Amino acid sequence: MPSRPIVHGLFEHAPDGPRLRAAHCAACGKVHFPASATCPYCGADAPTPTLVGPAGRLRLFTVVANRPPGYRGPVPYGFGVVELDGVDLQVITRLTEADLQRLRPGLPVTLVIEPLFTDDEGAAVMSYSFAPAAAS
Amino acid sequence: MRPVFIGGVGLHPFGRFADRGLTALGVEAVRAALRDAGVERGGFQAAFCGTVYGGVATGHKVLTALGLSGVPIVNVEAGCASGGAALSLAAAQVASGQHDTVLVLGVEKMPRGMIRSSFFEPWREEAGLAATPAYFALRAQRLMLESDVTAHDLAAVSVKNHRHGVNNPYAMYRKAISVDEVLGSAVVCEPLRLLMLCAPNEGAAAVVVSARPHAATPVRLAAAVLRSHLAGSVLGEHTPLDGLASEHVDTPSERAAQAAYEVAGIGPGDLDLAEVQDTDAAREILSVEELGLCPRHGGGRWARDGGGTMDSTLPVNASGGLLSKGEPLGASALGQIVELTWQLRGQAGPRQVANARVALAHTVGRGANACVAILTR
């Protein structure tokens, strides 16, 4: 099956796994995601693209059971805020885990790029999500 | 700057009205407000209309139906704070002397189901990142993790507002509910249950802002302040909801409240009642904290100790709040102004707060706009 990203410029596959495409502002030092043409903190032009992830910790989470408008993936699904390791950045994200019993604040999580739905042309549409990290 | 008064108010009930169009709702509220203010045709010099889903030229349609066009008519969108934004613009025109009388209206017929916002890029909707109740749930969870707020406290807020709503003929839901009913209602997004969330609906409200006090019962609009979020107080452009991000950046509600208290020359301790944003029960607790009506991280205790009830020193959402009234986005903030004007005039009937002299209205909405208005008599 052919595949495509849900939108270009969100994520990529580095040699050692998936990464999110964030940007670092040289003027104010802040990092934001998704990478934007201007810094949302200070307005400076052309922040430097930087890859972040895959490891983070779950900060907030819930489960969405009713299909929100425009959503084309399966329900129920997990939804939350992840703080990425090694960078001052929090992202809103889907979670692969929709069982609240298996989620808790501070849970180590890892970035995954996975098919979310099949579009009208039959292509698998890929999006990012975070999964509980495998116990080490 | 000269003092600004509430010249008159009018309200169309909040609910679902399948047989009435948006214009009809607005006409009823505008007529009532003009009548209350004693304003004749040609008696106002500008109009601001708050609406989110009304579409192009909503205010023009309402005023055209009454033959009241000709003055500048500006439609104002600021999410849940749209009516508050319209009010702040009108107040500034009157305070500055540009106009003596300005009409403010808010009208809305919300689509059914989960609120859809064009703020989100299409891919975010496709990816499931545009589920508004889920954002509310994350904010509620944060409040519960960072303080001692419990699910029972959230239920207590819903119980309080629904009990108040019983006495409001303009509210959509007029039935008292119990803590057990709230905690037994369906989970929408953990920790929020159905009876902890307000329903999007329909309604209209209108307020005449004037340099002259209402003849019989003068109510002063001592402040009407709008603020939006600072960089860092939300997670990003895609997640405008405040209440999820840094502790170290003041929220739009805190900033609007600080400015409004300063403009009015009062503090939270001077208030006799308040109408605050309660799109969900946790939002009310957060609002009460942000407005300084209880200590920071003291909202759980506030709810447990009967804070905001009619018997308390500072009733909150005596109207029943959005939890009872439902939320027509463009009209909700002006609905608060109508309620508080009635309260300060002593016209609130069975939900009257005794000897009310100083009142606060608070809304905060998508795009993280917050409006705080202070009314006095």
Short mmCIF file of C-alpha atoms in Angstrom, two decimals:
data_model
loop_
_atom_site.label_atom_id
_atom_site.label_comp_id
_atom_site.label_asym_id
_atom_site.label_seq_id
_atom_site.Cartn_x
_atom_site.Cartn_y
_atom_site.Cartn_z
CA MET A 1 0.00 0.00 0.00
CA PRO A 2 1.36 3.47 -0.84
CA SER A 3 1.72 5.88 2.06
CA ARG A 4 2.03 9.60 2.67
CA PRO A 5 2.53 11.83 5.72
CA ILE A 6 -0.63 13.51 7.05
CA VAL A 7 1.13 16.78 6.25
CA HIS A 8 4.69 17.49 5.12
CA GLY A 9 7.31 18.80 7.51
CA LEU A 10 6.10 17.28 10.79
CA PHE A 11 8.41 14.30 11.21
CA GLU A 12 11.06 12.22 9.52
CA HIS A 13 12.85 8.92 9.83
CA ALA A 14 16.42 9.43 11.03
CA PRO A 15 18.85 6.47 10.76
CA ASP A 16 18.21 5.63 14.41
CA GLY A 17 14.44 6.12 14.40
CA PRO A 18 11.68 8.70 14.06
CA ARG A 19 12.08 12.36 14.99
CA LEU A 20 9.81 15.40 15.10
CA ARG A 21 10.83 18.42 13.02
CA ALA A 22 11.01 21.29 15.53
CA ALA A 23 12.86 24.58 15.14
CA HIS A 24 15.28 26.48 17.37
CA CYS A 25 15.34 30.26 17.40
CA ALA A 26 18.84 31.73 17.45
CA ALA A 27 17.48 35.10 18.61
CA CYS A 28 15.64 33.99 21.78
CA GLY A 29 16.79 30.41 22.25
CA LYS A 30 13.28 28.88 22.33
CA VAL A 31 12.30 25.67 20.56
CA HIS A 32 8.88 25.17 18.97
CA PHE A 33 7.00 22.43 17.10
CA PRO A 34 5.93 22.16 14.30
CA ALA A 35 8.73 24.20 12.74
CA SER A 36 7.39 27.57 11.64
CA ALA A 37 8.71 30.29 9.32
CA THR A 38 8.78 32.70 12.26
CA CYS A 39 9.53 32.21 15.97
CA PRO A 40 6.24 32.17 17.92
CA TYR A 41 8.06 33.52 20.98
CA CYS A 42 9.95 36.54 19.57
CA GLY A 43 8.91 36.86 15.93
CA ALA A 44 12.40 36.38 14.49
CA ASP A 45 12.64 35.02 10.95
CA ALA A 46 13.85 31.62 9.89
CA PRO A 47 14.33 29.59 13.08
CA THR A 48 16.80 26.73 12.54
CA PRO A 49 15.19 23.35 11.89
CA THR A 50 16.13 20.79 14.49
CA LEU A 51 15.10 17.18 15.02
CA VAL A 52 13.73 16.30 18.46
CA GLY A 53 12.67 13.10 20.19
CA PRO A 54 12.06 10.25 20.27
CA ALA A 55 12.06 9.98 24.09
CA GLY A 56 9.82 11.94 26.42
CA ARG A 57 7.63 11.75 29.46
CA LEU A 58 3.87 11.87 29.63
CA ARG A 59 2.66 14.97 31.43
CA LEU A 60 -1.11 15.07 30.88
CA PHE A 61 -3.43 12.57 29.23
CA THR A 62 -7.01 11.62 28.54
CA VAL A 63 -8.96 9.36 26.18
CA VAL A 64 -11.18 10.56 23.33
CA ALA A 65 -14.08 8.19 22.72
CA ASN A 66 -16.41 10.36 20.61
CA ARG A 67 -15.17 11.08 17.11
CA PRO A 68 -14.17 14.77 16.90
CA PRO A 69 -15.04 16.77 13.75
CA GLY A 70 -12.80 15.93 10.80
CA TYR A 71 -11.01 13.06 12.54
CA ARG A 72 -10.40 10.02 10.34
CA GLY A 73 -8.64 7.59 12.64
CA PRO A 74 -9.97 4.96 15.04
CA VAL A 75 -11.70 5.67 18.36
CA PRO A 76 -11.12 5.52 21.23
CA TYR A 77 -7.65 7.03 21.24
CA GLY A 78 -5.29 8.47 23.81
CA PHE A 79 -4.49 12.19 23.76
CA GLY A 80 -2.06 14.15 25.85
CA VAL A 81 0.89 16.43 26.45
CA VAL A 82 4.41 14.98 26.26
CA GLU A 83 7.55 16.71 27.55
CA LEU A 84 10.45 15.73 25.34
CA ASP A 85 13.75 14.66 26.90
CA GLY A 86 16.76 16.92 26.44
CA VAL A 87 14.88 19.93 25.09
CA ASP A 88 12.52 22.51 26.59
CA LEU A 89 9.49 21.50 24.54
CA GLN A 90 6.01 20.11 25.21
CA VAL A 91 3.86 18.75 22.40
CA ILE A 92 0.19 17.92 22.02
CA THR A 93 -0.08 14.41 20.65
CA ARG A 94 -2.09 11.29 20.08
CA LEU A 95 -1.13 8.36 22.29
CA THR A 96 -1.11 4.78 21.01
CA GLU A 97 -2.48 3.65 24.38
CA ALA A 98 -6.18 4.31 25.01
CA ASP A 99 -6.39 2.44 28.31
CA LEU A 100 -6.18 4.93 31.19
CA GLN A 101 -4.99 2.18 33.52
CA ARG A 102 -1.79 1.98 31.51
CA LEU A 103 -1.10 5.72 31.52
CA ARG A 104 0.25 7.84 34.34
CA PRO A 105 1.99 11.22 34.74
CA GLY A 106 5.72 10.86 34.18
CA LEU A 107 5.40 7.66 32.15
CA PRO A 108 8.37 7.30 29.76
CA VAL A 109 7.07 7.41 26.19
CA THR A 110 8.61 7.16 22.75
CA LEU A 111 7.74 8.65 19.37
CA VAL A 112 6.20 6.40 16.74
CA ILE A 113 5.17 7.16 13.16
CA GLU A 114 2.21 5.00 12.25
CA PRO A 115 -0.63 4.72 9.74
CA LEU A 116 -3.71 6.55 11.04
CA PHE A 117 -6.24 6.04 8.24
CA THR A 118 -6.48 5.24 4.55
CA ASP A 119 -7.22 8.22 2.31
CA ASP A 120 -9.63 8.36 -0.63
CA GLU A 121 -6.84 7.33 -3.05
CA GLY A 122 -6.04 4.25 -0.99
CA ALA A 123 -2.84 5.58 0.57
CA ALA A 124 -1.98 4.92 4.20
CA VAL A 125 -1.81 8.32 5.92
CA MET A 126 1.05 8.44 8.43
CA SER A 127 0.96 10.52 11.59
CA TYR A 128 2.95 10.81 14.80
CA SER A 129 1.98 9.42 18.14
CA PHE A 130 3.65 8.52 21.42
CA ALA A 131 3.72 5.01 22.86
CA PRO A 132 4.67 3.83 26.36
CA ALA A 133 8.41 3.09 26.24
CA ALA A 134 9.35 -0.57 26.45
CA ALA A 135 10.38 -1.49 30.00
CA SER A 136 14.17 -1.61 30.15
CA MET B 1 -11.99 59.54 30.24
CA ARG B 2 -15.59 59.91 31.36
CA PRO B 3 -17.66 57.34 33.27
CA VAL B 4 -19.53 54.70 31.27
CA PHE B 5 -22.96 53.33 32.23
CA ILE B 6 -25.14 50.37 31.33
CA GLY B 7 -28.06 52.20 29.74
CA GLY B 8 -30.21 49.14 29.17
CA VAL B 9 -30.11 45.37 28.76
CA GLY B 10 -32.06 42.70 26.90
CA LEU B 11 -31.84 38.92 26.70
CA HIS B 12 -33.22 36.12 24.57
CA PRO B 13 -33.30 32.82 26.49
CA PHE B 14 -30.38 30.42 25.93
CA GLY B 15 -31.46 27.04 24.57
CA ARG B 16 -32.37 25.36 21.28
CA PHE B 17 -34.91 27.11 19.05
CA ALA B 18 -35.43 25.10 15.89
CA ASP B 19 -38.16 27.41 14.61
CA ARG B 20 -36.31 30.70 15.14
CA GLY B 21 -33.47 32.06 13.03
CA LEU B 22 -30.38 33.89 14.22
CA THR B 23 -31.83 37.27 13.26
CA ALA B 24 -35.02 36.66 15.26
CA LEU B 25 -33.00 35.88 18.37
CA GLY B 26 -31.00 39.07 17.97
CA VAL B 27 -34.06 41.20 17.26
CA GLU B 28 -35.68 40.14 20.52
CA ALA B 29 -32.61 40.98 22.61
CA VAL B 30 -31.92 44.30 20.85
CA ARG B 31 -35.53 45.46 21.15
CA ALA B 32 -35.56 44.66 24.85
CA ALA B 33 -32.29 46.49 25.48
CA LEU B 34 -33.32 49.62 23.57
CA ARG B 35 -36.69 49.66 25.34
CA ASP B 36 -35.00 49.24 28.71
CA ALA B 37 -32.58 52.07 27.90
CA GLY B 38 -35.32 54.34 26.58
CA VAL B 39 -33.31 54.72 23.37
CA GLU B 40 -35.36 55.72 20.32
CA ARG B 41 -34.53 55.23 16.66
CA GLY B 42 -31.31 57.08 15.88
CA GLY B 43 -30.42 57.00 19.54
CA PHE B 44 -27.14 55.12 19.22
CA GLN B 45 -24.11 56.01 17.12
CA ALA B 46 -22.38 52.65 16.64
CA ALA B 47 -23.00 48.94 17.12
CA PHE B 48 -20.70 46.00 17.87
CA CYS B 49 -21.92 42.44 17.41
CA GLY B 50 -20.22 39.45 19.02
CA THR B 51 -20.62 36.18 17.13
CA VAL B 52 -18.44 33.21 16.19
CA TYR B 53 -20.59 31.00 13.96
CA GLY B 54 -23.00 33.69 12.70
CA GLY B 55 -20.97 34.29 9.56
CA VAL B 56 -20.58 37.40 7.44
CA ALA B 57 -22.41 40.58 8.52
CA THR B 58 -24.39 39.04 11.36
CA GLY B 59 -24.86 42.32 13.22
CA HIS B 60 -25.94 44.01 10.01
CA LYS B 61 -28.64 41.39 9.47
CA VAL B 62 -30.09 41.90 12.95
CA LEU B 63 -30.10 45.69 12.76
CA THR B 64 -31.39 45.67 9.16
CA ALA B 65 -34.41 43.68 10.34
CA LEU B 66 -35.21 46.57 12.67
CA GLY B 67 -34.37 49.34 10.22
CA LEU B 68 -31.59 50.42 12.54
CA SER B 69 -28.63 50.28 10.14
CA GLY B 70 -26.71 53.33 9.00
CA VAL B 71 -24.40 53.60 12.01
CA PRO B 72 -21.06 51.78 11.92
CA ILE B 73 -21.72 48.09 12.60
CA VAL B 74 -18.72 45.92 13.41
CA ASN B 75 -18.79 42.18 14.00
CA VAL B 76 -16.39 40.97 16.67
CA GLU B 77 -15.01 37.46 17.08
CA ALA B 78 -12.95 36.46 20.14
CA GLY B 79 -14.18 32.92 20.79
CA CYS B 80 -16.10 32.55 24.03
CA ALA B 81 -15.11 36.14 24.89
CA SER B 82 -16.63 37.64 21.70
CA GLY B 83 -19.37 39.54 23.53
CA GLY B 84 -16.86 40.80 26.09
CA ALA B 85 -14.60 42.02 23.30
CA ALA B 86 -17.52 43.86 21.71
CA LEU B 87 -18.38 45.40 25.08
CA SER B 88 -14.80 46.61 25.65
CA LEU B 89 -14.77 48.34 22.24
CA ALA B 90 -18.10 50.06 22.90
CA ALA B 91 -17.01 51.15 26.37
CA ALA B 92 -13.84 52.71 24.98
CA GLN B 93 -15.83 54.73 22.43
CA VAL B 94 -18.15 56.09 25.10
CA ALA B 95 -15.37 56.72 27.64
CA SER B 96 -13.35 58.66 25.08
CA GLY B 97 -16.28 60.85 24.12
CA GLN B 98 -16.36 59.61 20.52
CA HIS B 99 -19.94 58.45 20.97
CA ASP B 100 -22.56 58.95 23.68
CA THR B 101 -24.48 55.71 23.15
CA VAL B 102 -23.30 52.45 21.60
CA LEU B 103 -25.30 49.25 21.12
CA VAL B 104 -23.60 45.92 21.84
CA LEU B 105 -25.21 42.66 20.86
CA GLY B 106 -24.21 39.03 20.81
CA VAL B 107 -26.01 36.33 18.84
CA GLU B 108 -25.33 32.67 18.19
CA LYS B 109 -26.87 29.47 16.90
CA MET B 110 -24.18 26.87 17.60
CA PRO B 111 -23.89 23.81 15.40
CA ARG B 112 -24.76 20.64 17.31
CA GLY B 113 -22.08 18.34 18.63
CA MET B 114 -18.44 18.97 19.44
CA ILE B 115 -17.41 22.58 18.77
CA ARG B 116 -15.52 22.86 15.48
CA SER B 117 -12.95 25.61 15.17
CA SER B 118 -11.37 26.80 11.91
CA PHE B 119 -8.41 27.71 14.11
CA PHE B 120 -7.17 24.16 13.64
CA GLU B 121 -5.40 23.26 10.39
CA PRO B 122 -7.27 20.53 8.50
CA TRP B 123 -4.53 17.98 9.20
CA ARG B 124 -4.96 18.57 12.94
CA GLU B 125 -8.62 17.69 12.66
CA GLU B 126 -7.76 14.58 10.62
CA ALA B 127 -5.16 13.61 13.23
CA GLY B 128 -7.57 13.90 16.16
CA LEU B 129 -5.82 16.93 17.67
CA ALA B 130 -8.88 19.21 17.50
CA ALA B 131 -11.08 17.61 20.16
CA THR B 132 -12.08 20.58 22.33
CA PRO B 133 -13.39 18.58 25.33
CA ALA B 134 -10.09 16.69 25.40
CA TYR B 135 -8.20 19.94 25.88
CA PHE B 136 -10.61 20.86 28.68
CA ALA B 137 -9.92 17.43 30.19
CA LEU B 138 -6.15 17.93 30.11
CA ARG B 139 -6.56 21.28 31.83
CA ALA B 140 -8.79 19.70 34.47
CA GLN B 141 -6.26 16.92 35.01
CA ARG B 142 -3.48 19.47 35.44
CA LEU B 143 -5.54 21.32 38.06
CA MET B 144 -6.10 18.03 39.90
CA LEU B 145 -2.42 16.99 39.72
CA GLU B 146 -1.06 20.34 40.86
CA SER B 147 -3.54 20.97 43.68
CA ASP B 148 -5.97 18.99 45.82
CA VAL B 149 -8.97 19.35 43.48
CA THR B 150 -10.90 16.07 43.27
CA ALA B 151 -13.63 14.72 41.00
CA HIS B 152 -16.02 15.34 43.90
CA ASP B 153 -15.04 19.03 43.89
CA LEU B 154 -15.76 19.24 40.16
CA ALA B 155 -19.14 17.66 40.79
CA ALA B 156 -19.83 20.18 43.56
CA VAL B 157 -19.39 23.04 41.07
CA SER B 158 -21.87 21.45 38.65
CA VAL B 159 -24.34 20.84 41.46
CA LYS B 160 -24.06 24.46 42.60
CA ASN B 161 -24.58 25.97 39.16
CA HIS B 162 -27.47 23.67 38.29
CA ARG B 163 -29.12 24.53 41.61
CA HIS B 164 -28.77 28.23 40.76
CA GLY B 165 -30.13 27.64 37.25
CA VAL B 166 -33.41 26.38 38.64
CA ASN B 167 -34.26 30.01 39.38
CA ASN B 168 -33.30 31.38 35.96
CA PRO B 169 -36.09 31.38 33.34
CA TYR B 170 -33.49 32.22 30.66
CA ALA B 171 -31.44 29.03 31.32
CA MET B 172 -31.57 25.89 29.18
CA TYR B 173 -31.44 23.43 32.10
CA ARG B 174 -33.55 24.21 35.14
CA LYS B 175 -33.26 21.03 37.17
CA ALA B 176 -31.20 20.50 40.31
CA ILE B 177 -28.79 17.56 40.16
CA SER B 178 -26.87 15.64 42.83
CA VAL B 179 -23.17 14.88 43.21
CA ASP B 180 -23.97 11.22 42.58
CA GLU B 181 -25.76 12.07 39.34
CA VAL B 182 -22.77 14.11 38.15
CA LEU B 183 -20.25 11.41 39.08
CA GLY B 184 -22.53 8.77 37.54
CA SER B 185 -22.95 10.57 34.22
CA ALA B 186 -21.07 9.35 31.15
CA VAL B 187 -17.33 10.03 30.88
CA VAL B 188 -16.72 12.41 27.98
CA CYS B 189 -12.95 12.70 28.42
CA GLU B 190 -11.51 11.57 31.74
CA PRO B 191 -11.74 13.28 34.27
CA LEU B 192 -14.67 15.23 32.78
CA ARG B 193 -18.15 13.73 32.75
CA LEU B 194 -21.17 14.87 30.78
CA LEU B 195 -22.71 16.85 33.64
CA MET B 196 -19.41 18.68 34.21
CA LEU B 197 -19.51 20.22 30.71
CA CYS B 198 -21.71 22.97 29.30
CA ALA B 199 -23.76 22.47 26.14
CA PRO B 200 -23.19 24.67 23.08
CA ASN B 201 -26.56 26.21 22.19
CA GLU B 202 -28.38 29.30 20.91
CA GLY B 203 -29.25 32.68 22.31
CA ALA B 204 -28.82 36.43 22.15
CA ALA B 205 -28.06 39.30 24.50
CA ALA B 206 -27.85 43.05 24.05
CA VAL B 207 -26.48 45.90 26.13
CA VAL B 208 -26.74 49.65 25.59
CA VAL B 209 -23.52 51.34 26.70
CA SER B 210 -24.08 54.99 27.46
CA ALA B 211 -22.52 58.15 28.83
CA ARG B 212 -25.82 58.74 30.67
CA PRO B 213 -26.94 56.54 33.57
CA HIS B 214 -30.21 54.61 33.37
CA ALA B 215 -32.79 56.98 34.84
CA ALA B 216 -34.26 54.72 37.52
CA THR B 217 -31.42 52.34 38.32
CA PRO B 218 -27.93 53.56 37.37
CA VAL B 219 -25.32 50.84 36.90
CA ARG B 220 -21.79 51.87 36.04
CA LEU B 221 -19.51 49.84 33.78
CA ALA B 222 -16.41 50.50 35.83
CA ALA B 223 -14.12 48.36 33.66
CA ALA B 224 -14.29 46.21 30.53
CA VAL B 225 -10.85 44.81 29.78
CA LEU B 226 -9.79 42.32 27.12
CA ARG B 227 -6.43 40.54 27.07
CA SER B 228 -5.04 37.73 24.93
CA HIS B 229 -2.38 35.17 25.77
CA LEU B 230 1.33 35.93 26.06
CA ALA B 231 3.88 33.83 24.23
CA GLY B 232 4.55 30.83 26.44
CA SER B 233 1.18 30.84 28.20
CA VAL B 234 -0.14 28.33 25.66
CA LEU B 235 1.57 25.32 24.15
CA GLY B 236 1.78 26.84 20.68
CA GLU B 237 -0.17 28.49 17.90
CA HIS B 238 -1.98 25.23 17.32
CA THR B 239 -3.01 24.90 20.96
CA PRO B 240 -4.35 28.29 21.96
CA LEU B 241 -5.99 27.01 25.12
CA ASP B 242 -4.37 28.51 28.19
CA GLY B 243 -4.10 26.54 31.40
CA LEU B 244 -1.88 23.80 29.99
CA ALA B 245 1.49 25.49 29.75
CA SER B 246 4.00 27.33 31.89
CA GLU B 247 3.38 28.35 35.50
CA HIS B 248 5.68 31.29 34.94
CA VAL B 249 3.66 33.29 32.43
CA ASP B 250 0.50 35.12 33.51
CA THR B 251 -2.66 33.81 31.85
CA PRO B 252 -4.99 36.08 29.86
CA SER B 253 -7.58 35.82 32.67
CA GLU B 254 -5.04 36.91 35.29
CA ARG B 255 -3.91 39.81 33.13
CA ALA B 256 -7.43 40.99 32.31
CA ALA B 257 -8.44 40.74 35.97
CA GLN B 258 -5.41 42.67 37.20
CA ALA B 259 -6.09 45.45 34.70
CA ALA B 260 -9.83 45.54 35.41
CA TYR B 261 -9.31 45.76 39.18
CA GLU B 262 -6.84 48.59 38.63
CA VAL B 263 -9.13 50.53 36.26
CA ALA B 264 -12.12 50.13 38.59
CA GLY B 265 -10.07 50.88 41.69
CA ILE B 266 -11.32 47.81 43.54
CA GLY B 267 -10.04 44.38 44.52
CA PRO B 268 -11.57 40.90 44.67
CA GLY B 269 -12.55 41.53 48.30
CA ASP B 270 -14.93 44.29 47.22
CA LEU B 271 -17.05 42.00 45.03
CA ASP B 272 -20.60 41.00 45.99
CA LEU B 273 -21.05 38.47 43.17
CA ALA B 274 -19.37 37.20 40.02
CA GLU B 275 -20.28 35.44 36.79
CA VAL B 276 -17.26 33.44 35.60
CA GLN B 277 -16.38 31.16 32.70
CA ASP B 278 -17.59 27.64 33.49
CA THR B 279 -17.48 25.83 30.16
CA ASP B 280 -16.52 22.91 32.36
CA ALA B 281 -16.51 22.55 36.14
CA ALA B 282 -12.72 22.66 36.36
CA ARG B 283 -12.72 25.86 34.31
CA GLU B 284 -14.84 27.52 37.01
CA ILE B 285 -12.37 26.51 39.72
CA LEU B 286 -9.46 27.76 37.64
CA SER B 287 -11.36 30.99 36.87
CA VAL B 288 -12.02 31.61 40.55
CA GLU B 289 -8.30 31.16 41.28
CA GLU B 290 -7.17 33.35 38.38
CA LEU B 291 -9.56 36.14 39.36
CA GLY B 292 -8.26 36.12 42.94
CA LEU B 293 -11.61 35.02 44.42
CA CYS B 294 -9.77 32.28 46.32
CA PRO B 295 -6.06 31.56 46.90
CA ARG B 296 -3.97 30.00 44.13
CA HIS B 297 -4.35 26.21 44.39
CA GLY B 298 -7.15 26.87 46.89
CA GLY B 299 -9.97 26.11 44.46
CA GLY B 300 -10.58 22.60 45.74
CA ARG B 301 -11.11 23.84 49.27
CA TRP B 302 -13.25 26.68 47.89
CA ALA B 303 -15.56 24.19 46.18
CA ARG B 304 -15.67 21.87 49.22
CA ASP B 305 -16.45 24.72 51.62
CA GLY B 306 -19.47 25.89 49.65
CA GLY B 307 -17.65 28.67 47.80
CA GLY B 308 -19.82 30.47 45.25
CA THR B 309 -23.14 29.25 46.65
CA MET B 310 -25.98 31.71 47.23
CA ASP B 311 -25.31 31.51 50.98
CA SER B 312 -21.64 32.34 50.62
CA THR B 313 -20.04 35.78 50.89
CA LEU B 314 -19.43 35.82 47.12
CA PRO B 315 -22.00 33.96 45.01
CA VAL B 316 -20.47 32.77 41.72
CA ASN B 317 -22.70 32.14 38.71
CA ALA B 318 -25.96 32.98 40.45
CA SER B 319 -27.49 32.78 36.96
CA GLY B 320 -26.63 29.07 36.83
CA GLY B 321 -23.56 29.76 34.70
CA LEU B 322 -22.94 28.22 31.33
CA LEU B 323 -23.40 24.77 32.90
CA SER B 324 -27.12 25.59 33.31
CA LYS B 325 -27.66 28.19 30.61
CA GLY B 326 -25.64 26.52 27.86
CA GLU B 327 -23.15 28.48 25.79
CA PRO B 328 -24.04 30.53 22.71
CA LEU B 329 -20.46 31.75 22.16
CA GLY B 330 -21.11 35.27 20.87
CA ALA B 331 -23.87 35.96 23.40
CA SER B 332 -22.52 34.35 26.58
CA ALA B 333 -20.39 37.27 27.83
CA LEU B 334 -23.19 39.78 27.29
CA GLY B 335 -25.59 37.38 28.99
CA GLN B 336 -23.41 37.80 32.08
CA ILE B 337 -23.64 41.60 31.80
CA VAL B 338 -27.44 41.41 31.54
CA GLU B 339 -27.60 39.16 34.61
CA LEU B 340 -25.31 41.36 36.68
CA THR B 341 -27.18 44.51 35.68
CA TRP B 342 -30.42 42.92 36.88
CA GLN B 343 -28.65 41.86 40.09
CA LEU B 344 -27.31 45.36 40.79
CA ARG B 345 -30.76 46.82 40.10
CA GLY B 346 -32.38 44.33 42.45
CA GLN B 347 -34.39 42.81 39.58
CA ALA B 348 -33.05 39.23 39.69
CA GLY B 349 -36.10 37.73 41.37
CA PRO B 350 -35.58 34.43 43.24
CA ARG B 351 -31.86 34.40 42.43
CA GLN B 352 -31.28 37.94 43.75
CA VAL B 353 -28.06 38.44 45.73
CA ALA B 354 -28.98 40.74 48.62
CA ASN B 355 -27.58 44.28 48.51
CA ALA B 356 -25.40 43.59 45.46
CA ARG B 357 -23.31 46.67 44.69
CA VAL B 358 -20.14 45.43 42.95
CA ALA B 359 -20.06 42.60 40.40
CA LEU B 360 -17.55 40.97 38.07
CA ALA B 361 -18.05 39.18 34.73
CA HIS B 362 -15.37 36.89 33.24
CA THR B 363 -15.12 35.03 29.96
CA VAL B 364 -12.18 33.35 28.29
CA GLY B 365 -12.18 31.76 24.89
CA ARG B 366 -10.52 30.00 22.02
CA GLY B 367 -7.55 32.00 20.89
CA ALA B 368 -7.06 32.57 24.61
CA ASN B 369 -8.92 35.86 24.86
CA ALA B 370 -10.09 36.83 28.30
CA CYS B 371 -12.52 39.60 29.16
CA VAL B 372 -13.14 40.91 32.67
CA ALA B 373 -15.85 43.52 33.25
CA ILE B 374 -16.71 45.17 36.55
CA LEU B 375 -20.13 46.71 37.24
CA THR B 376 -21.00 48.92 40.20
CA ARG B 377 -23.95 50.89 41.50
#
